[in-house]
Amino acid sequence: MLAYARDRRRFLLFGRSRRVTAETHRQRAEVLLESLLTLGPTFIKLGQLLSTRPDILPPAYIDVLSALQDRVPPAPWVEAKDVLEDDLGPVEQRFDEFDTDAISGASLGQVYRATVDGRDVAVKIRRPNIEELVEADLHVIRWSMPLLLYFVDESRAFSLENLADEFAKTIREEMDYEREAAMLAEIRQNFLEDDRYVIPAVIDSHSSSRVLTMEYVGGTKITDVDELDARDIDRSRVAEDLQRSYMQMIIDDGVFHADPHPGNLAVTDDGRIVFYDFGMSSRVDEYVQEKIVEFYIAVANQDIDAILDALIAIGTLSPEADRGVMAEVMELAIADARGEDIEQYRVQQIIGQVEDSIYEFPLRLPKNLALVLRVATVVEGVCVTLDPDFDFISTATDYLTEQGYREESVRRFLEGAGDQVRDASQSLVRMPPKAERLLDRADRDDLYVRIDVEDSQGNFDALAKRLIYGMLLTMGLFSMGVLYALDAPEASVVAAVFSAVLTVLLYRSFRKPRSIGAKPQFTRQKLRQQRTDEE
């Protein structure tokens, strides 16, 4: 936190920002990773969430934290058994068989295999005494947040506050297995008629707020490409089905599985996608759904202005952002999403434009979009792993067309255009009388024009500072000369120091602000480069 604060203000409370190299960011990120692992379950979850938040952390942090897996040694069976029997009763009476070796361990719970009425099931048990630890950790995060917010710019402060609130809400919901069972059942119902997906059924008779029992469904880990190839599974089709499933959940159903990392996705031998762990699930309200559809349609049409308008309307892009620079960024993002190669000189060119024109990070993330962004980011990584040439935009366009969203967009556009024509006609009728009154006032010398000047860049403040510094510097130099002539060397030294300070301040007022240096990352190219390095 101290290093990050000094990046923004060199001397904490004042001073310019420091230029930080990507290597320094990576070293700090690795230290942060070790700290999160040491601090335990809550902070591991926090690190996972931070790894999907480019609006808060530089790319090097995102890269390092993305390797953070929620895999920790399970609690001893004796402790887990106490939780299970407190909620369900004796294990021997409730289950035909129960394997006491956990098949997976996470920060908030652990999973065992068992048999109920001859049916293979997976039993998820909340980690013993985790509630007290989580509440204590959340208290620490809430305590440290005001301190951190003091040292960051407005847009990052906005994102950090939303992150803290959303994280506390999400982790409490994730510990409530009754909520998870309800979300799982609802999502399962939405896909019940689609044989491309498998969502385990909940065994209600063996579930509670701390224990969740569901049918056991096996499969190959979705990113195990060698095993998928050995089973002759079409990875491109799996990637397309995965993207379509999340588009349906977010755009159509309004309820979605929000933790699609590779450990929670598998593929059956016949190519169907299996979803696990619905603890992190959420809902999307109708307004956000509508704006997401507008964004996707703008991307499908490659309408850059409409993309920026949608991002501003949904609250993720600051209205003050430089549209010219952001348009070029979006063009590169679309090219990357289509799987096209991006020339490095274009990337460097845009970096220069961003550093010259955007002093604060222009993207921000409202609370209701935090998990949506997480899903989009993680699903993209999984799809690119399955098929490095996967075209997100083509798949999204086909889905929107099939579901009738593009036709609906055209219909709304035509309706809006008709309304605009009607309003324009009414304005034309009202204009002549108003123009006549305006000319009459001008003829009587009774016309006044009021002009308000906006100064979002603080140019007037900078000019005022320079004038004040200049006048004080002139007074200081004059005083120094007079005091020296009057044989008052001590006073003249004070005047000289005062003048020197003013000289530095005046010089710095003419320097352009510098942003914190960071290179953007493009997932597709980065993945290809990593594979090339490995080979």
XYZ file of C-alpha atoms in Angstrom:
535
model
C 0.000 0.000 0.000
C 2.871 2.357 0.846
C 4.637 1.707 -2.464
C 1.409 2.174 -4.431
C 0.703 5.427 -2.563
C 4.188 6.736 -3.427
C 3.553 5.903 -7.076
C 0.694 8.378 -7.030
C 2.448 11.004 -4.871
C 6.195 10.651 -4.450
C 6.189 12.044 -0.904
C 2.831 10.522 0.100
C 1.020 13.803 0.782
C 2.441 15.763 -2.133
C 4.694 15.420 -5.158
C 4.309 14.055 -8.671
C 3.703 10.466 -9.647
C 6.591 8.060 -10.120
C 7.170 6.130 -13.322
C 7.143 2.441 -12.403
C 8.549 -0.252 -14.697
C 6.657 -3.437 -15.521
C 9.374 -5.463 -13.748
C 8.878 -3.486 -10.530
C 5.123 -4.053 -10.777
C 5.732 -7.785 -11.227
C 8.051 -7.991 -8.198
C 5.498 -6.197 -6.046
C 2.720 -8.431 -7.378
C 4.658 -11.552 -6.391
C 5.132 -10.174 -2.874
C 1.407 -9.420 -2.726
C 0.615 -12.951 -3.916
C 2.675 -14.492 -1.111
C 1.035 -12.170 1.418
C -2.458 -13.151 0.278
C -1.609 -16.848 0.523
C -0.212 -16.328 4.023
C -3.214 -14.326 5.214
C -5.595 -17.161 4.445
C -9.033 -17.906 2.959
C -10.615 -14.453 2.786
C -7.583 -12.854 1.192
C -7.182 -15.691 -1.300
C -10.737 -14.922 -2.453
C -9.887 -11.212 -2.535
C -6.830 -11.902 -4.692
C -8.922 -13.925 -7.137
C -11.361 -11.043 -7.460
C -8.547 -8.505 -7.897
C -7.091 -10.626 -10.704
C -10.118 -9.719 -12.832
C -10.067 -5.988 -12.092
C -7.862 -4.086 -14.586
C -9.636 -0.910 -13.469
C -7.785 -1.197 -10.125
C -4.454 -2.956 -10.705
C -1.764 -2.647 -13.415
C -1.430 -5.507 -15.937
C 1.567 -7.093 -14.167
C -0.546 -7.604 -11.020
C -3.387 -9.074 -13.067
C -0.970 -11.514 -14.680
C 0.546 -12.712 -11.395
C -2.692 -12.878 -9.405
C -4.488 -14.744 -12.204
C -2.421 -17.792 -11.206
C -3.978 -17.692 -7.706
C -6.093 -20.821 -7.324
C -8.569 -21.354 -4.524
C -6.985 -24.660 -3.576
C -5.947 -25.131 0.067
C -5.495 -28.294 2.143
C -8.846 -29.507 3.493
C -9.623 -29.322 7.200
C -9.245 -32.599 9.134
C -12.127 -34.999 8.580
C -12.928 -35.039 12.316
C -13.730 -31.296 12.205
C -15.697 -31.555 8.957
C -17.611 -34.529 10.343
C -18.782 -32.429 13.300
C -20.269 -29.858 10.900
C -21.915 -32.581 8.798
C -23.463 -34.428 11.741
C -24.602 -31.235 13.491
C -26.687 -30.417 10.411
C -27.715 -33.825 9.022
C -27.204 -36.417 11.741
C -24.891 -39.456 11.947
C -22.974 -40.096 8.737
C -23.561 -43.864 8.907
C -27.327 -43.390 9.014
C -27.668 -40.705 6.321
C -25.248 -42.100 3.706
C -24.779 -45.600 2.273
C -21.070 -44.945 1.796
C -18.872 -41.947 2.562
C -15.260 -41.462 1.439
C -13.557 -39.438 4.191
C -10.750 -38.282 1.864
C -11.731 -34.943 0.364
C -11.635 -34.815 -3.446
C -11.043 -31.048 -3.330
C -10.325 -28.397 -0.744
C -11.045 -24.696 -1.057
C -10.789 -21.708 1.226
C -14.434 -21.817 2.343
C -15.320 -25.488 2.012
C -14.306 -28.973 0.934
C -15.934 -31.698 -1.148
C -16.287 -35.441 -0.490
C -17.726 -38.327 -2.509
C -20.519 -40.445 -1.055
C -23.490 -42.628 -1.971
C -27.163 -41.931 -1.173
C -29.785 -44.534 -2.081
C -27.364 -46.107 -4.551
C -26.688 -42.772 -6.225
C -23.200 -41.213 -6.443
C -23.172 -37.766 -4.858
C -20.727 -34.969 -4.034
C -21.001 -33.541 -0.512
C -19.769 -29.988 0.024
C -19.112 -29.076 3.673
C -18.365 -25.573 4.890
C -14.926 -25.267 6.509
C -15.271 -25.425 10.322
C -15.316 -22.064 12.150
C -14.758 -20.147 8.910
C -17.455 -17.561 9.692
C -15.516 -15.894 12.526
C -12.309 -15.780 10.493
C -14.053 -14.227 7.468
C -15.755 -11.549 9.584
C -12.436 -10.641 11.223
C -10.735 -10.383 7.823
C -13.559 -8.254 6.411
C -13.165 -5.932 9.400
C -9.466 -5.508 8.542
C -10.328 -4.744 4.905
C -12.935 -2.163 5.935
C -10.438 -0.549 8.323
C -7.674 -0.284 5.725
C -9.906 0.940 2.870
C -10.139 4.646 3.911
C -6.356 4.779 4.184
C -5.900 3.355 0.697
C -8.584 5.566 -0.844
C -6.685 8.657 0.278
C -3.785 7.830 -2.049
C -5.626 6.888 -5.260
C -7.342 8.936 -7.947
C -11.099 9.394 -8.112
C -11.870 6.663 -10.650
C -9.835 4.006 -8.823
C -11.355 5.111 -5.512
C -14.800 4.538 -7.078
C -13.796 1.017 -8.167
C -12.120 0.153 -4.852
C -15.137 1.153 -2.775
C -17.390 -0.921 -5.006
C -14.939 -3.829 -4.833
C -14.924 -3.804 -1.018
C -18.730 -3.695 -0.780
C -19.241 -6.328 -3.465
C -16.567 -8.624 -2.002
C -18.115 -8.585 1.473
C -21.545 -9.359 0.004
C -20.215 -12.070 -2.314
C -18.165 -13.972 0.263
C -21.056 -14.037 2.753
C -23.373 -15.338 0.038
C -20.808 -17.965 -0.927
C -20.843 -19.345 2.635
C -24.650 -19.770 2.505
C -25.200 -23.198 0.934
C -28.991 -22.848 0.978
C -28.647 -19.850 -1.324
C -26.227 -21.792 -3.530
C -28.693 -24.671 -3.793
C -31.484 -22.303 -4.846
C -29.303 -20.594 -7.488
C -28.081 -23.971 -8.791
C -31.648 -25.265 -9.100
C -32.790 -22.118 -10.955
C -29.906 -22.195 -13.425
C -30.369 -25.942 -13.919
C -34.023 -25.357 -14.757
C -33.059 -22.746 -17.368
C -30.848 -25.295 -19.179
C -33.025 -28.359 -18.600
C -34.028 -28.647 -22.277
C -30.513 -28.023 -23.645
C -28.495 -31.240 -23.901
C -25.210 -29.379 -24.466
C -24.871 -28.683 -20.737
C -24.934 -30.719 -17.522
C -25.771 -29.088 -14.184
C -25.892 -31.420 -11.145
C -29.179 -31.800 -9.288
C -29.377 -30.874 -5.598
C -30.290 -33.569 -3.053
C -32.479 -31.421 -0.789
C -32.931 -34.104 1.861
C -29.181 -34.079 2.527
C -28.501 -30.330 2.316
C -28.507 -27.412 4.789
C -26.976 -23.953 5.210
C -23.546 -25.561 5.811
C -23.833 -28.785 3.797
C -24.726 -29.134 0.114
C -25.260 -32.559 -1.431
C -25.661 -32.869 -5.195
C -25.365 -35.592 -7.809
C -21.811 -36.436 -8.804
C -20.983 -35.797 -12.477
C -17.495 -36.623 -13.718
C -15.649 -35.158 -16.679
C -12.367 -33.948 -18.143
C -11.092 -30.570 -16.952
C -12.057 -28.077 -19.645
C -8.510 -26.742 -20.148
C -6.887 -30.202 -20.384
C -6.583 -29.897 -24.167
C -4.440 -33.014 -24.577
C -7.031 -35.212 -22.873
C -9.854 -33.569 -24.836
C -7.996 -34.291 -28.075
C -7.389 -37.884 -26.974
C -11.152 -38.261 -26.481
C -11.772 -36.748 -29.936
C -13.774 -33.815 -28.570
C -14.215 -30.750 -30.805
C -12.613 -28.005 -28.704
C -13.860 -25.190 -30.962
C -17.440 -26.341 -30.491
C -16.930 -26.561 -26.721
C -15.588 -22.972 -26.686
C -18.596 -21.756 -28.682
C -21.044 -23.625 -26.415
C -19.359 -22.133 -23.348
C -19.667 -18.563 -24.598
C -23.265 -19.122 -25.670
C -24.173 -20.519 -22.247
C -22.928 -17.410 -20.454
C -24.585 -15.085 -22.953
C -27.869 -16.881 -22.271
C -27.383 -16.685 -18.503
C -26.506 -12.976 -18.475
C -28.630 -11.598 -21.329
C -31.702 -13.868 -21.305
C -32.048 -15.530 -17.902
C -30.688 -12.779 -15.639
C -29.060 -15.306 -13.281
C -25.577 -16.706 -13.893
C -22.759 -18.900 -12.604
C -20.104 -16.338 -11.704
C -17.017 -18.488 -11.101
C -16.150 -20.135 -14.438
C -12.472 -20.832 -13.773
C -11.175 -24.127 -15.250
C -11.550 -26.009 -11.938
C -15.314 -25.436 -12.060
C -15.835 -26.548 -15.668
C -15.503 -30.006 -17.175
C -16.401 -31.807 -20.396
C -18.097 -35.213 -20.570
C -16.985 -37.896 -22.995
C -19.796 -36.903 -25.383
C -18.717 -33.222 -25.398
C -21.220 -31.722 -22.961
C -20.087 -28.972 -20.565
C -20.420 -29.639 -16.818
C -20.728 -26.730 -14.358
C -19.554 -27.078 -10.740
C -19.637 -24.831 -7.653
C -22.467 -22.293 -7.774
C -21.435 -20.536 -4.557
C -20.473 -17.477 -6.558
C -23.641 -16.832 -8.533
C -25.474 -13.592 -9.129
C -28.295 -11.806 -10.913
C -28.408 -9.096 -13.581
C -31.190 -6.518 -13.513
C -33.145 -5.689 -16.679
C -31.485 -2.293 -17.192
C -27.996 -3.812 -17.180
C -29.183 -6.629 -19.465
C -30.497 -4.067 -21.949
C -27.250 -2.089 -21.912
C -25.156 -5.241 -22.304
C -27.236 -6.164 -25.361
C -26.660 -2.671 -26.795
C -22.930 -3.103 -26.177
C -22.828 -6.514 -27.877
C -24.824 -5.224 -30.862
C -22.441 -2.259 -31.205
C -19.487 -4.678 -31.099
C -21.154 -6.971 -33.647
C -21.669 -3.956 -35.948
C -18.165 -2.671 -35.121
C -19.743 0.710 -34.343
C -17.078 2.316 -32.163
C -19.165 5.366 -31.221
C -22.056 3.126 -30.152
C -19.641 0.996 -28.089
C -18.376 4.070 -26.224
C -21.940 5.343 -25.736
C -22.958 1.979 -24.269
C -19.967 1.930 -21.906
C -20.788 5.456 -20.708
C -24.487 4.610 -20.270
C -23.698 1.516 -18.240
C -21.269 3.478 -16.052
C -17.991 1.746 -16.959
C -16.442 4.605 -18.956
C -15.987 8.119 -17.652
C -17.835 10.700 -19.815
C -14.690 12.866 -19.612
C -12.502 10.204 -21.277
C -10.818 11.138 -24.562
C -13.124 9.478 -27.118
C -10.490 9.586 -29.849
C -7.979 7.593 -27.819
C -10.593 5.223 -26.419
C -11.883 4.592 -29.959
C -8.440 3.364 -30.995
C -8.245 1.193 -27.881
C -11.615 -0.357 -28.767
C -10.468 -1.017 -32.334
C -7.505 -2.999 -31.005
C -9.746 -4.827 -28.526
C -12.121 -5.856 -31.328
C -9.225 -7.029 -33.482
C -7.919 -9.108 -30.574
C -11.381 -10.569 -29.909
C -11.520 -11.652 -33.555
C -8.204 -13.433 -33.148
C -6.305 -11.040 -35.407
C -2.631 -10.231 -34.914
C -1.963 -6.721 -33.618
C 1.122 -4.845 -34.762
C 3.295 -3.858 -31.796
C 3.916 -0.378 -33.187
C 0.161 0.341 -32.959
C 0.163 -0.736 -29.335
C 3.103 1.549 -28.537
C 1.476 4.405 -30.456
C -1.682 4.169 -28.384
C 0.325 3.913 -25.151
C 1.851 7.272 -26.013
C -1.533 8.811 -26.756
C -2.975 7.491 -23.504
C -0.079 8.851 -21.470
C -0.352 12.221 -23.198
C -4.092 12.698 -22.878
C -5.473 10.587 -20.030
C -4.083 11.348 -16.594
C -6.630 9.245 -14.728
C -7.740 5.740 -15.620
C -10.968 6.287 -17.610
C -12.624 2.933 -16.905
C -14.556 2.225 -13.735
C -16.726 -0.626 -12.554
C -20.128 -0.226 -10.857
C -21.151 -2.798 -8.229
C -23.691 -4.559 -10.435
C -21.078 -5.267 -13.112
C -18.205 -6.619 -11.000
C -19.121 -10.296 -11.372
C -20.195 -9.819 -15.001
C -16.685 -8.572 -15.809
C -15.191 -11.472 -13.873
C -17.207 -13.926 -15.961
C -16.284 -12.221 -19.250
C -12.582 -12.198 -18.372
C -12.345 -15.795 -17.169
C -14.524 -17.239 -19.957
C -12.349 -15.461 -22.516
C -9.242 -17.127 -21.071
C -10.877 -20.574 -21.136
C -12.147 -20.159 -24.721
C -8.746 -18.995 -25.978
C -7.125 -22.005 -24.298
C -9.569 -24.316 -26.076
C -9.202 -22.557 -29.433
C -6.505 -19.854 -29.893
C -8.314 -18.636 -33.038
C -11.766 -18.486 -31.463
C -13.805 -15.521 -32.744
C -15.826 -14.066 -29.848
C -17.508 -11.427 -31.965
C -18.715 -13.880 -34.608
C -20.223 -16.146 -31.946
C -21.851 -13.209 -30.151
C -23.236 -11.877 -33.448
C -24.748 -15.251 -34.351
C -26.343 -15.546 -30.905
C -27.832 -12.042 -30.988
C -29.202 -12.653 -34.490
C -30.716 -16.034 -33.567
C -32.394 -14.576 -30.484
C -33.788 -11.612 -32.455
C -31.869 -8.908 -30.586
C -30.412 -7.331 -33.718
C -33.808 -7.087 -35.385
C -35.225 -5.569 -32.208
C -32.378 -3.050 -32.242
C -33.217 -2.050 -35.826
C -36.916 -1.693 -34.914
C -36.063 0.548 -31.942
C -33.754 2.599 -34.129
C -36.505 3.168 -36.672
C -38.968 4.092 -33.922
C -36.416 6.505 -32.462
C -35.759 8.012 -35.874
C -39.518 8.531 -36.353
C -39.736 10.281 -32.987
C -36.807 12.501 -33.920
C -38.441 13.457 -37.242
C -41.681 14.332 -35.421
C -39.790 16.402 -32.807
C -37.831 18.149 -35.572
C -41.066 19.043 -37.375
C -42.504 20.533 -34.194
C -39.308 22.489 -33.635
C -39.484 23.925 -37.155
C -42.985 25.221 -36.419
C -41.885 26.841 -33.151
C -38.672 28.319 -34.532
C -39.901 31.358 -36.594
C -41.678 33.125 -33.660
C -38.667 32.595 -31.428
C -36.305 33.901 -34.129
C -38.506 36.978 -34.574
C -38.435 37.732 -30.819
C -34.653 37.322 -30.808
C -34.207 39.762 -33.699
C -36.566 42.278 -32.021
C -34.426 42.226 -28.857
C -31.269 42.662 -30.899
C -32.853 45.624 -32.710
C -33.664 47.268 -29.326
C -30.106 46.653 -28.025
C -31.667 44.413 -25.383
C -29.790 41.196 -26.231
C -27.406 39.693 -23.702
C -25.238 36.607 -24.069
C -24.058 34.662 -21.020
C -21.037 32.411 -21.443
C -19.946 29.794 -18.901
C -16.413 28.508 -19.346
C -15.701 24.944 -18.216
C -12.183 24.218 -17.074
C -12.115 20.470 -16.464
C -8.337 20.376 -17.009
C -7.660 23.073 -14.392
C -5.980 25.472 -16.840
C -7.197 28.591 -15.003
C -5.952 27.202 -11.688
C -2.562 26.501 -13.230
C -2.413 30.014 -14.699
C -3.331 31.553 -11.341
C -0.637 29.526 -9.581
C 1.984 30.658 -12.098
C 1.014 34.301 -11.657
C 1.182 34.034 -7.868
C 4.473 32.122 -7.957
C 5.895 34.692 -10.391
C 4.884 37.665 -8.238
C 6.184 36.053 -5.053
C 9.433 35.118 -6.788
C 9.890 38.719 -7.958
C 9.268 39.961 -4.410
C 11.675 37.372 -3.015
C 14.476 38.309 -5.393
C 13.911 42.004 -4.748
C 13.883 41.435 -0.968
C 17.057 39.375 -1.172
C 18.870 42.203 -2.997
C 17.627 44.891 -0.620
C 18.477 42.870 2.511
C 21.938 42.067 1.185
C 22.519 45.777 0.419
C 21.414 46.659 3.952
C 24.054 44.278 5.332
C 21.580 41.686 6.657
C 23.107 38.443 5.379
C 20.972 36.073 7.518
C 17.741 37.628 6.281
C 18.993 37.636 2.708
C 19.773 33.902 2.978
C 16.185 33.264 4.112
C 14.928 35.319 1.171
C 17.226 33.349 -1.162
C 15.882 30.001 0.105
C 12.341 31.300 -0.269
C 13.108 32.392 -3.836
C 14.682 29.013 -4.650
C 11.585 27.161 -3.451
C 9.370 29.412 -5.545
C 11.615 28.871 -8.571
C 11.181 25.080 -8.241
C 7.418 25.410 -7.821
C 7.153 27.706 -10.839
C 9.233 25.325 -12.953
C 7.125 22.322 -11.924
C 3.891 24.160 -12.773
C 4.979 24.185 -16.438
C 5.681 20.438 -16.561
C 3.072 18.101 -18.003
C 1.601 15.461 -15.676
C 2.899 11.967 -16.181
C 0.859 8.856 -15.851
C 2.101 5.715 -14.174
C 3.754 3.757 -16.939
C 2.144 0.427 -17.743
C 1.863 -1.612 -20.890
C -1.556 -2.922 -21.886
C -2.015 -6.640 -22.187
C -3.821 -8.429 -24.988
C -4.910 -11.868 -23.912
C -4.697 -13.552 -27.294
C -1.190 -12.397 -28.166
C 0.020 -12.959 -24.638
C -1.149 -16.563 -24.691
C 0.560 -17.201 -28.031
C 3.785 -15.641 -26.754
C 3.719 -17.805 -23.617
C 3.268 -20.941 -25.715
C 6.116 -19.890 -28.001
C 8.386 -19.345 -24.970
C 7.441 -22.738 -23.549
C 8.274 -24.443 -26.853
